[in-house]
PDB file of C-alpha atoms and ligand atoms in Angstrom:
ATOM      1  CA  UNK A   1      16.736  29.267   6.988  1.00 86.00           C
ATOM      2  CA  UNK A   2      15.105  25.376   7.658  1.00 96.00           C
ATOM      3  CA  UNK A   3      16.463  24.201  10.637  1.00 98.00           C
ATOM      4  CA  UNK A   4      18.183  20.594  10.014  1.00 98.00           C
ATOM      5  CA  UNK A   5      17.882  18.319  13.016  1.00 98.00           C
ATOM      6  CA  UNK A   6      19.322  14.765  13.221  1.00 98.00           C
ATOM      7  CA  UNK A   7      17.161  11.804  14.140  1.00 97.00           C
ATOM      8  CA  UNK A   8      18.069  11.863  17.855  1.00 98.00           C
ATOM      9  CA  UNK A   9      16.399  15.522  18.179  1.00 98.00           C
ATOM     10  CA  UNK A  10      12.971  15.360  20.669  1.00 98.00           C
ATOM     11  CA  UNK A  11      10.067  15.490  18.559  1.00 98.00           C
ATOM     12  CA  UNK A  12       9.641  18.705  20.563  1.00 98.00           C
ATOM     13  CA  UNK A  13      12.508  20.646  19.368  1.00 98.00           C
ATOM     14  CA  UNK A  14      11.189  19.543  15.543  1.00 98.00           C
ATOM     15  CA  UNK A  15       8.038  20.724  15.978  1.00 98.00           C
ATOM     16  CA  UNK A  16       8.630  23.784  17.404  1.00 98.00           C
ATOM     17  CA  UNK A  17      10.822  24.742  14.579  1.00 98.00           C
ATOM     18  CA  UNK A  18       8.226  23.288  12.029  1.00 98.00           C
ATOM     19  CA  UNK A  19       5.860  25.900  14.000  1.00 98.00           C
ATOM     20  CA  UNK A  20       8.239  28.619  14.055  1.00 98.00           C
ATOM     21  CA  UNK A  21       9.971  28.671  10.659  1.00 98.00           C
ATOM     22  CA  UNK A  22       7.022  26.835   8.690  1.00 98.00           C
ATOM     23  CA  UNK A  23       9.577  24.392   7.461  1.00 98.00           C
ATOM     24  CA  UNK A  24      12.258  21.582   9.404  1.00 98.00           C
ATOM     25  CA  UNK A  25      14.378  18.609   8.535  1.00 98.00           C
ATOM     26  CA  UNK A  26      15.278  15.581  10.059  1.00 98.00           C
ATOM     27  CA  UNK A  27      18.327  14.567   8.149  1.00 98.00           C
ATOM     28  CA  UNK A  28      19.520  11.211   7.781  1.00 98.00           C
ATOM     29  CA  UNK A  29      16.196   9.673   9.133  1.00 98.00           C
ATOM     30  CA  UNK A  30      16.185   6.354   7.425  1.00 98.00           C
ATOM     31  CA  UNK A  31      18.981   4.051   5.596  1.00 98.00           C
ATOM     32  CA  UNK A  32      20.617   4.340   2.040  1.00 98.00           C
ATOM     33  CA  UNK A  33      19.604   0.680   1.953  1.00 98.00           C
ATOM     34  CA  UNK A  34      16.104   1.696   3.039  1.00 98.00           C
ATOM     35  CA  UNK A  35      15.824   4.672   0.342  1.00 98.00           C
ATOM     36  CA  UNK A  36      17.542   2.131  -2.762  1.00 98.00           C
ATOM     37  CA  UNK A  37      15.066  -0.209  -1.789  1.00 98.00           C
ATOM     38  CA  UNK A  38      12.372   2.506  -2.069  1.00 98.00           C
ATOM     39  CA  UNK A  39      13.876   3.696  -5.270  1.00 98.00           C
ATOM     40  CA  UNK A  40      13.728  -0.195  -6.736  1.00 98.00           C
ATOM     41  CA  UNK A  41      10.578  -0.063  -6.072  1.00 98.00           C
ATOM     42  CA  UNK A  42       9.755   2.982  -8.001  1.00 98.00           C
ATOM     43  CA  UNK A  43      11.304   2.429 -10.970  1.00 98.00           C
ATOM     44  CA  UNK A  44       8.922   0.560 -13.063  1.00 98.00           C
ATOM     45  CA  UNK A  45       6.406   3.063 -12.296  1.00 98.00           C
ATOM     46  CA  UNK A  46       8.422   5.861 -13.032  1.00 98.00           C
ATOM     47  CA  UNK A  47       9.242   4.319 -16.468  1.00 98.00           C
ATOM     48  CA  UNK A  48       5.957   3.467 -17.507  1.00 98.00           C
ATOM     49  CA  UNK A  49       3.192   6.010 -15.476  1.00 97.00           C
ATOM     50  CA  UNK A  50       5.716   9.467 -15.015  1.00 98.00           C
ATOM     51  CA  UNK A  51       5.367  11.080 -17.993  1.00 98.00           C
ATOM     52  CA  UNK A  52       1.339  11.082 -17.461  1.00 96.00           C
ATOM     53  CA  UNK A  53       1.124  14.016 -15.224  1.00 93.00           C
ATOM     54  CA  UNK A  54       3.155  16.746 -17.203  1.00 96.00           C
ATOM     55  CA  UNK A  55       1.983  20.170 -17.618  1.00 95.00           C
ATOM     56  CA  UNK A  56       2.675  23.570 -16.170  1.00 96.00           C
ATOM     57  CA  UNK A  57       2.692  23.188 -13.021  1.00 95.00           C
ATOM     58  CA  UNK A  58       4.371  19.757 -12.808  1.00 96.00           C
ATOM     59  CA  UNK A  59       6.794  20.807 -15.294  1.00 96.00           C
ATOM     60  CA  UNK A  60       7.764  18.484 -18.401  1.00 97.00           C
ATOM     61  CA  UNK A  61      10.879  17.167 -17.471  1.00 97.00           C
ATOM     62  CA  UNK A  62      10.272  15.642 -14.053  1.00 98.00           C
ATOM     63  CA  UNK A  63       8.536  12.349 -14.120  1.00 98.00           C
ATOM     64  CA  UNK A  64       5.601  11.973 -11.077  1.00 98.00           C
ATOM     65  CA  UNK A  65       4.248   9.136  -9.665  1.00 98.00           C
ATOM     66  CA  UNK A  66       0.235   9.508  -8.585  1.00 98.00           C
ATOM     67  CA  UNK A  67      -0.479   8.023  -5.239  1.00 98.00           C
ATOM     68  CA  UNK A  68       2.506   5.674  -4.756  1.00 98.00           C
ATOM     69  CA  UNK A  69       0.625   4.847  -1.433  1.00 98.00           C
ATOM     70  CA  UNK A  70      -1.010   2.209  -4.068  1.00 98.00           C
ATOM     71  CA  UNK A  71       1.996  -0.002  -4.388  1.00 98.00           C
ATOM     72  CA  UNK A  72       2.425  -2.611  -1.633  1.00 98.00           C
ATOM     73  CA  UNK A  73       6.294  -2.357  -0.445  1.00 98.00           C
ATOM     74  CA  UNK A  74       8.715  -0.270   1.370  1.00 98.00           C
ATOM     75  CA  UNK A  75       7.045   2.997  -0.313  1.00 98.00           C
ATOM     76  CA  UNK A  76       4.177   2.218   1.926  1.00 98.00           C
ATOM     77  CA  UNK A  77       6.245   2.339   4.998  1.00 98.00           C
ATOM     78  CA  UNK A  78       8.352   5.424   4.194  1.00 98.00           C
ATOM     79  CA  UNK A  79       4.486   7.307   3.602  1.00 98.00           C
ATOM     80  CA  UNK A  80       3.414   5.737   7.319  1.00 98.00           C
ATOM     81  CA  UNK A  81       6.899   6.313   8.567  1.00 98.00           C
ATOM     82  CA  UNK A  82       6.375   6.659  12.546  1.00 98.00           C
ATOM     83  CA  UNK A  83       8.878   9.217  13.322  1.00 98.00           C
ATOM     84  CA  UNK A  84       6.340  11.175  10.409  1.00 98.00           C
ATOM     85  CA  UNK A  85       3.136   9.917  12.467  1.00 98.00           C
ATOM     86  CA  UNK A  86       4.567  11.363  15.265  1.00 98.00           C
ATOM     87  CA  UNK A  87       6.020  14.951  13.836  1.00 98.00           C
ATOM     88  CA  UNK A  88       1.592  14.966  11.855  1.00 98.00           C
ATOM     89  CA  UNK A  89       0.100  14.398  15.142  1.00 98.00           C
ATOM     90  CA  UNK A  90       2.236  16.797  17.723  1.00 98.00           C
ATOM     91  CA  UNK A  91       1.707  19.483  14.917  1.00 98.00           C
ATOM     92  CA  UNK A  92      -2.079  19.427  13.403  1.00 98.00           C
ATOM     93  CA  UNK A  93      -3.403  16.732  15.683  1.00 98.00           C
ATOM     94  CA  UNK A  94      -4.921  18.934  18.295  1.00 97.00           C
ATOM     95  CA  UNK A  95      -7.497  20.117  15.623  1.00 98.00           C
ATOM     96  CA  UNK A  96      -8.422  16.150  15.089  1.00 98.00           C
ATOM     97  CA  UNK A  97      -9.110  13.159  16.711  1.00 96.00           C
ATOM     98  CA  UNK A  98      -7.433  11.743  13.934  1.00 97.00           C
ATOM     99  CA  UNK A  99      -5.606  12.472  10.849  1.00 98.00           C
ATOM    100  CA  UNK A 100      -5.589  11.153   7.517  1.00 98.00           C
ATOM    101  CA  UNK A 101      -3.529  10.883   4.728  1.00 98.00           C
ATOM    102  CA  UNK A 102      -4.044  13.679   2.335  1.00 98.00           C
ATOM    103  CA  UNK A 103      -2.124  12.989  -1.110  1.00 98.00           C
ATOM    104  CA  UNK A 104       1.312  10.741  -1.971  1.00 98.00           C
ATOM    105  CA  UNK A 105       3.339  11.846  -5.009  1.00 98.00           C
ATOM    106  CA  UNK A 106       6.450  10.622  -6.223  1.00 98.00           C
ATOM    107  CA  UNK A 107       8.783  13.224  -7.840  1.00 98.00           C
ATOM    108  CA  UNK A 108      11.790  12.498 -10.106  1.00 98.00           C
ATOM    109  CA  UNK A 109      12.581  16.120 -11.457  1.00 98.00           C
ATOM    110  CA  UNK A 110      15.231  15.437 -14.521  1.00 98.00           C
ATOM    111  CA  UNK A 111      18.209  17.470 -15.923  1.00 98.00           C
ATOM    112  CA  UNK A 112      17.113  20.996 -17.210  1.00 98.00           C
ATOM    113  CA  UNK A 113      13.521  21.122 -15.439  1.00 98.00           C
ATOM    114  CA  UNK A 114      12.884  24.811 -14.097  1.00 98.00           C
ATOM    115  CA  UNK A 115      11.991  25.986 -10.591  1.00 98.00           C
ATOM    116  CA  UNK A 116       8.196  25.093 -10.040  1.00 98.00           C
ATOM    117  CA  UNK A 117       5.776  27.923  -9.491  1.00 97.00           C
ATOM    118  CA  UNK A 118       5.653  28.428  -5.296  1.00 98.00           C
ATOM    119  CA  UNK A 119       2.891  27.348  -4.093  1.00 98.00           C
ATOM    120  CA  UNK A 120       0.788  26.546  -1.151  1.00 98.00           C
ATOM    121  CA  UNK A 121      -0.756  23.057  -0.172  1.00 97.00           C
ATOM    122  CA  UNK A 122      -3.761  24.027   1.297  1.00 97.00           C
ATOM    123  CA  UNK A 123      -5.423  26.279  -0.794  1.00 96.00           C
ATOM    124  CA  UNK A 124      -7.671  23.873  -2.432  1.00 96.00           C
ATOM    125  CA  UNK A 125      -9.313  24.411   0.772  1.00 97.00           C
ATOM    126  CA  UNK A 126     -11.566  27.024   0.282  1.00 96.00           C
ATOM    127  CA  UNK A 127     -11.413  28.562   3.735  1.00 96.00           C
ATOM    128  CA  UNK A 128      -9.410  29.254   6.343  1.00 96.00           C
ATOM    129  CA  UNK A 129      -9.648  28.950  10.764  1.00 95.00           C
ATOM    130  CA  UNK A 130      -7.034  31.281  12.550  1.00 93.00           C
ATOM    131  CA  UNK A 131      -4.341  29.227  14.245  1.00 93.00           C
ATOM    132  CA  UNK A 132      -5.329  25.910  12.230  1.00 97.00           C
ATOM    133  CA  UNK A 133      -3.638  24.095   9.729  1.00 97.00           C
ATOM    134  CA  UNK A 134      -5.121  22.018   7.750  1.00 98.00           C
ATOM    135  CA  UNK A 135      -2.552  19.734   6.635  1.00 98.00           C
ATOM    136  CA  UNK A 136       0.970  19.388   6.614  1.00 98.00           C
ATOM    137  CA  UNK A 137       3.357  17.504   3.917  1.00 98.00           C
ATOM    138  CA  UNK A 138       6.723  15.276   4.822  1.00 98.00           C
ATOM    139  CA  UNK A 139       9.084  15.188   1.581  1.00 98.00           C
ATOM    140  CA  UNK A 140      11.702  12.293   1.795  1.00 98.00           C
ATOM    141  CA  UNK A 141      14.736  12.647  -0.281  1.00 98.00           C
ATOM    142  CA  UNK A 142      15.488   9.451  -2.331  1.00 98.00           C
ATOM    143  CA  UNK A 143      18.606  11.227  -3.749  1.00 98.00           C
ATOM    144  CA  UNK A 144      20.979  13.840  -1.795  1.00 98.00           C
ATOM    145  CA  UNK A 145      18.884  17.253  -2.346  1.00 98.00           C
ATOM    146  CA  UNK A 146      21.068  20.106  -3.605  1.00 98.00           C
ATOM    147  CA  UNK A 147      20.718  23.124  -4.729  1.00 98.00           C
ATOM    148  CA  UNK A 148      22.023  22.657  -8.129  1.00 98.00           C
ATOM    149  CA  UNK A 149      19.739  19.257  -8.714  1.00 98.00           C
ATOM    150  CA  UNK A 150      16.660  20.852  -7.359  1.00 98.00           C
ATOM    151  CA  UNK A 151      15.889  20.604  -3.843  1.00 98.00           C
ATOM    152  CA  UNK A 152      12.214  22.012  -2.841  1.00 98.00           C
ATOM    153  CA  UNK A 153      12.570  25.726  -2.800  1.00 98.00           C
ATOM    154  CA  UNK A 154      10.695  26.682   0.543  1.00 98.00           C
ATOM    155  CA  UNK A 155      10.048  30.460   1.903  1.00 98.00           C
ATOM    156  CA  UNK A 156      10.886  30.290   5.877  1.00 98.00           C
ATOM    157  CA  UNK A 157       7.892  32.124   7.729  1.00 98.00           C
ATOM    158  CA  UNK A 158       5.474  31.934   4.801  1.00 98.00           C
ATOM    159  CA  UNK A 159       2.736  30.474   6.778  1.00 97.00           C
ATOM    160  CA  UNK A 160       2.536  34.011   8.275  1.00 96.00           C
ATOM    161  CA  UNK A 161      -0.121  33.708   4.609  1.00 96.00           C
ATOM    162  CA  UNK A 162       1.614  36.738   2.613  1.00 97.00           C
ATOM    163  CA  UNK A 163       0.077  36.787  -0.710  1.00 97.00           C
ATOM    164  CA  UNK A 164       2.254  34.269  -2.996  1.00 97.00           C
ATOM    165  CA  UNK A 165       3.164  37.119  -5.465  1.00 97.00           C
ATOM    166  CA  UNK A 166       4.741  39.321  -2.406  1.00 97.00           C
ATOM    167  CA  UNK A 167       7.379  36.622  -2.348  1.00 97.00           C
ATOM    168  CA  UNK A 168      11.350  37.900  -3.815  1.00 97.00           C
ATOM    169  CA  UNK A 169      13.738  35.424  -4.125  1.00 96.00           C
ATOM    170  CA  UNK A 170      15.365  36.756  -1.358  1.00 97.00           C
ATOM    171  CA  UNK A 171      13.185  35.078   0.539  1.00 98.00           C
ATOM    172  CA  UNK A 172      13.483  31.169  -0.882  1.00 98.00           C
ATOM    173  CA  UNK A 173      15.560  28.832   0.540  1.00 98.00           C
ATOM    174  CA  UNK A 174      16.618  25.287  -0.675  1.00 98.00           C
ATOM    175  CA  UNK A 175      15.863  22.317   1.503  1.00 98.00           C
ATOM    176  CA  UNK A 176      18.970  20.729   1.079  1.00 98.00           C
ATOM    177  CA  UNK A 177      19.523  17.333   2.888  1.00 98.00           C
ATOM    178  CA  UNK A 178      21.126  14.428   2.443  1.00 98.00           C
ATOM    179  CA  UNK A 179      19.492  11.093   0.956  1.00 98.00           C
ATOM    180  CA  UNK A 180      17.118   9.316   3.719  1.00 98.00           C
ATOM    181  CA  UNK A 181      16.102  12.726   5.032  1.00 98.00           C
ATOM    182  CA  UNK A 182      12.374  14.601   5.451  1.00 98.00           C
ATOM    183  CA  UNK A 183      11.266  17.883   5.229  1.00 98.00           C
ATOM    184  CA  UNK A 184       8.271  19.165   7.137  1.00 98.00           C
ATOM    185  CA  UNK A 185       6.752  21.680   6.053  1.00 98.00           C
ATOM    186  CA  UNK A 186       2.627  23.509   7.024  1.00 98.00           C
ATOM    187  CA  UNK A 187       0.157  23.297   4.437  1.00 98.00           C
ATOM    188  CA  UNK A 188       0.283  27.123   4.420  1.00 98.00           C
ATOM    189  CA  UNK A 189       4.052  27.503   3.693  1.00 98.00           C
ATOM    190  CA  UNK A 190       5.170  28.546   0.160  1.00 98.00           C
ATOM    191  CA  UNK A 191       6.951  26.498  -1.349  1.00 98.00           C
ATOM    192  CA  UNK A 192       7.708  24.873  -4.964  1.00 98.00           C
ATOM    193  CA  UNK A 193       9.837  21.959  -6.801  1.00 98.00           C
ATOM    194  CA  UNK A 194      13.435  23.583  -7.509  1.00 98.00           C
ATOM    195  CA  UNK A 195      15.568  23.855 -11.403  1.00 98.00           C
ATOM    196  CA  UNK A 196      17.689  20.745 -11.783  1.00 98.00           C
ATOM    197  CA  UNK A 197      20.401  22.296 -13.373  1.00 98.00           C
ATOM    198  CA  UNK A 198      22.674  19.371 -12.511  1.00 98.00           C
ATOM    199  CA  UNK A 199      23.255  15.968 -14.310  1.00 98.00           C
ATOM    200  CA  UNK A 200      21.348  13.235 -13.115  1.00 98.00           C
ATOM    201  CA  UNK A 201      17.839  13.481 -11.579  1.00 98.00           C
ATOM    202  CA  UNK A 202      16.265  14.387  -8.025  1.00 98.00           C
ATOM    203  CA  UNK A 203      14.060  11.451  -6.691  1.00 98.00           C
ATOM    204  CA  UNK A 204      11.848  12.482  -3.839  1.00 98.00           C
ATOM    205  CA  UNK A 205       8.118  10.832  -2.209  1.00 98.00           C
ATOM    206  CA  UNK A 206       6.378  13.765  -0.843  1.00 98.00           C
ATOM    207  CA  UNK A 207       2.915  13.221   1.255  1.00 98.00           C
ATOM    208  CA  UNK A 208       0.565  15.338   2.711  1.00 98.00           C
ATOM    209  CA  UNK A 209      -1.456  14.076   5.693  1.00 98.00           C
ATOM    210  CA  UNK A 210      -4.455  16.174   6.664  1.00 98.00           C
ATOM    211  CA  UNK A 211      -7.408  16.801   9.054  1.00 98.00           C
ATOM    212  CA  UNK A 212      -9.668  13.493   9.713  1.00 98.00           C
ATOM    213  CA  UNK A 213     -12.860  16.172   9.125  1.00 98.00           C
ATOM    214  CA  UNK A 214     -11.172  17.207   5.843  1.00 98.00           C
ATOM    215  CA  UNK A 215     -12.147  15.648   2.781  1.00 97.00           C
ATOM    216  CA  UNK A 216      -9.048  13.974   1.484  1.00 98.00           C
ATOM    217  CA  UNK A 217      -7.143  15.625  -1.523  1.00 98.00           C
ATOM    218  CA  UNK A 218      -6.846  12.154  -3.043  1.00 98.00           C
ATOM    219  CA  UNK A 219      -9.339  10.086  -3.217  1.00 98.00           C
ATOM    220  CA  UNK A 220      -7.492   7.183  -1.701  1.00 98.00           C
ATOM    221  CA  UNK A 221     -10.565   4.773  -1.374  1.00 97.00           C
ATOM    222  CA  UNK A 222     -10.275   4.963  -5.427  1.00 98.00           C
ATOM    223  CA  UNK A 223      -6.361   5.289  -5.673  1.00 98.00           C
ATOM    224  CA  UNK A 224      -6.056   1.964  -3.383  1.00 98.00           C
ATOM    225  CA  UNK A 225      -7.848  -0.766  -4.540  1.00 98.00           C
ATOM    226  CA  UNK A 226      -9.543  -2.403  -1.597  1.00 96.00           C
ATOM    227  CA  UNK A 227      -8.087  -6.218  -2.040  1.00 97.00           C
ATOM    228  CA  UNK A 228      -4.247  -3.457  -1.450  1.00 98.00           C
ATOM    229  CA  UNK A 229      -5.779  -1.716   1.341  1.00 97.00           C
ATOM    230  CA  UNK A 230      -7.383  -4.792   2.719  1.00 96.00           C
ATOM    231  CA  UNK A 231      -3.281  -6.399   2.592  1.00 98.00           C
ATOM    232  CA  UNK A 232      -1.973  -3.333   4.417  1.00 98.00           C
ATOM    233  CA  UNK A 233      -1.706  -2.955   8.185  1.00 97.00           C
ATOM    234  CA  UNK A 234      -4.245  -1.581  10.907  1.00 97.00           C
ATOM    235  CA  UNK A 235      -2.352   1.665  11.154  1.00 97.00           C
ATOM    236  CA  UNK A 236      -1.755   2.385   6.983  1.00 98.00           C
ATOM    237  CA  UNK A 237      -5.489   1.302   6.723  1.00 98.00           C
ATOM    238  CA  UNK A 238      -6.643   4.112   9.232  1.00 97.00           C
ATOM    239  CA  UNK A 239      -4.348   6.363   7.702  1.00 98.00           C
ATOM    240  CA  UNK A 240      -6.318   5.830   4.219  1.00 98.00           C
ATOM    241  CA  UNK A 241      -9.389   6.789   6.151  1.00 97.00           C
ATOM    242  CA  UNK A 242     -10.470   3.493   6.650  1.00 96.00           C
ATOM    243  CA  UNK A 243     -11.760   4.387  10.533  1.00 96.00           C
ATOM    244  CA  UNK A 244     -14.252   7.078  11.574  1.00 95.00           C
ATOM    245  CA  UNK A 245     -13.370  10.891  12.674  1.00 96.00           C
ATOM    246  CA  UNK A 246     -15.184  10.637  16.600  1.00 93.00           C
ATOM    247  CA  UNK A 247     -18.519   8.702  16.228  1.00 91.00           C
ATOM    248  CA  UNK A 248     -20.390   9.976  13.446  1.00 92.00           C
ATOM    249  CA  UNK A 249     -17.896  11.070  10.324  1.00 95.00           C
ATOM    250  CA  UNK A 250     -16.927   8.151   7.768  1.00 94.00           C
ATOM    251  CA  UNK A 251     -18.896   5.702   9.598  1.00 93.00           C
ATOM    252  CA  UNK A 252     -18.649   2.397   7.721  1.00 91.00           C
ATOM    253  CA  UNK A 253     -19.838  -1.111   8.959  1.00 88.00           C
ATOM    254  CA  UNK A 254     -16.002  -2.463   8.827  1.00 86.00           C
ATOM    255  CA  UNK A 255     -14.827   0.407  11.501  1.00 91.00           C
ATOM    256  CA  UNK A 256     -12.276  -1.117  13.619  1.00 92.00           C
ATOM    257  CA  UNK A 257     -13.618   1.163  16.674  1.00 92.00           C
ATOM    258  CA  UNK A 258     -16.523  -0.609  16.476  1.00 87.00           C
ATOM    259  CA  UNK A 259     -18.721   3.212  16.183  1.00 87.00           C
ATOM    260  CA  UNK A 260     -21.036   1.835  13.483  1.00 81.00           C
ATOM    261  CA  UNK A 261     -22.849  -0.643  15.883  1.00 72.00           C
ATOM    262  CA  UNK A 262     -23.135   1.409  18.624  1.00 54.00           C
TER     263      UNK A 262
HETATM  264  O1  LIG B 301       9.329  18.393  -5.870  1.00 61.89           O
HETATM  265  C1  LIG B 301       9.346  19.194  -4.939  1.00 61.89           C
HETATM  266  O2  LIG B 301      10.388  19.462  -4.335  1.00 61.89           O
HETATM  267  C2  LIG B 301       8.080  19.881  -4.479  1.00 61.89           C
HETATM  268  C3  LIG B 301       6.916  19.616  -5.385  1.00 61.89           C
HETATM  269  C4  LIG B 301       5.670  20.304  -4.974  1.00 61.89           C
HETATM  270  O3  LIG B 301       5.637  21.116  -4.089  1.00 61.89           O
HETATM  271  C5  LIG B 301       4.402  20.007  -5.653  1.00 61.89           C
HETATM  272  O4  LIG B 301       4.406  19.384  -6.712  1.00 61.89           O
HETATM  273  O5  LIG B 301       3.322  20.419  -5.140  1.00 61.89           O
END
């Protein structure tokens, strides 16, 4: 089971589920007007870039957005949320001094796409530290996630690494949640995109925010043209990786801690 918490639970109480269970939810965390206005924003895109990222993995009836993180508006703020900053840092950020944003994906899975083959986050890393986690992903429902339209399929206590192929589906649950919600889940917990077997389509931004000593899965200096990140606040700048890990990693002349010229 994925423990569903509304937005006045502690932080605590989320992230010792999140540690427990691998996965959590904070339902109802933002607005319908919030999420519509998110969802306005993402429709162009989704028209004219979605199609660009089917295969086999990604399936060929869901529609993706590639680093949404690139698009000035409320998308940007839902990625940076701070209730999310907060959740990233009281979970990974004792391996860090700071932590970065790892990869943004928008996900509109369509009438008659299949479940997604489970998966976990992290593995592109090639290595892994006992009792670290390298990164950790937030998935916001733009829609209400159900089990018939295809809400992510996660395995409670995967993070315990089993081999993926060990998994029945016994063991899968469906994050369902209302629209406005997030799902937390570890970089090591399996989990995958879900069948829409409904009518209309599933809508969801999912992010993964990682070590600051990691190398970023996205390349976001590349995915976010400088004259965007330049317009974007201190904190969405930093989470780009636009600051140094301690004194000597990324070091740039621009570094707002001021490392470079000491
Ligand atoms: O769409 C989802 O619910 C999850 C997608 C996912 O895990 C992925 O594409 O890596």
């Amino acid at each position: 089971m994925i423990k569903t918490f509304d937005r006045s639970a502690s932080n605590d109480e989320v992230v010792q589920a999140l540690k427990k269970d691998g996965g959590v939810i904070i339902a109802n965390l933002v607005s319908d007007e919030f999420v519509d206005s998110v969802s306005t924003q993402l429709r162009s895109t989704y028209d004219s870039q979605g199609t660009k990222h089917q295969d086999d993995f990604n399936g060929y009836t869901t529609l993706r957005i590639h680093a949404p993180i690139r698009l000035p508006g409320p998308v940007v703020d839902l990625i940076a949320h701070p209730r999310v900053m907060e959740v990233v840092g009281l979970t990974i950020g004792k391996d860090c001094d700071n932590f970065q944003l790892g990869s943004s994906t928008a996900i509109e899975i369509h009438p008659g796409e299949t479940d997604q083959e489970l998966h976990r986050d992290d593995d592109m890393y090639p290595i892994r530290f006992p009792n670290v986690e390298f990164q950790m992903s937030a998935m916001w429902s733009l829609d209400d996630f159900t089990e018939e339209n295809g809400a992510t399929r996660v395995v409670p206590g995967s993070h315990d690494l089993r081999d993926v192929d060990d998994v029945i589906e016994d063991d899968v649950v469906q994050a369902v949640m209302p629209k406005g919600s997030v799902l937390f889940y570890l970089g090591s917990t399996i989990h995958g995109g879900g069948a829409n077997n409904s009518d209309a389509p599933r809508s969801g931004v999912i992010s993964t925010y990682s070590l600051g000593w990691l190398r970023q899965e996205d390349n976001q200096y590349l995915c976010v043209p400088r004259n965007v990140a330049d317009s974007y606040p201190e904190d969405v700048r930093r989470l780009l990786g636009y600051q140094t890990h301690g004194q000597y990693l990324g070091t740039y002349p621009g570094d707002p801690d001021g490392f470079w010229a000491e």
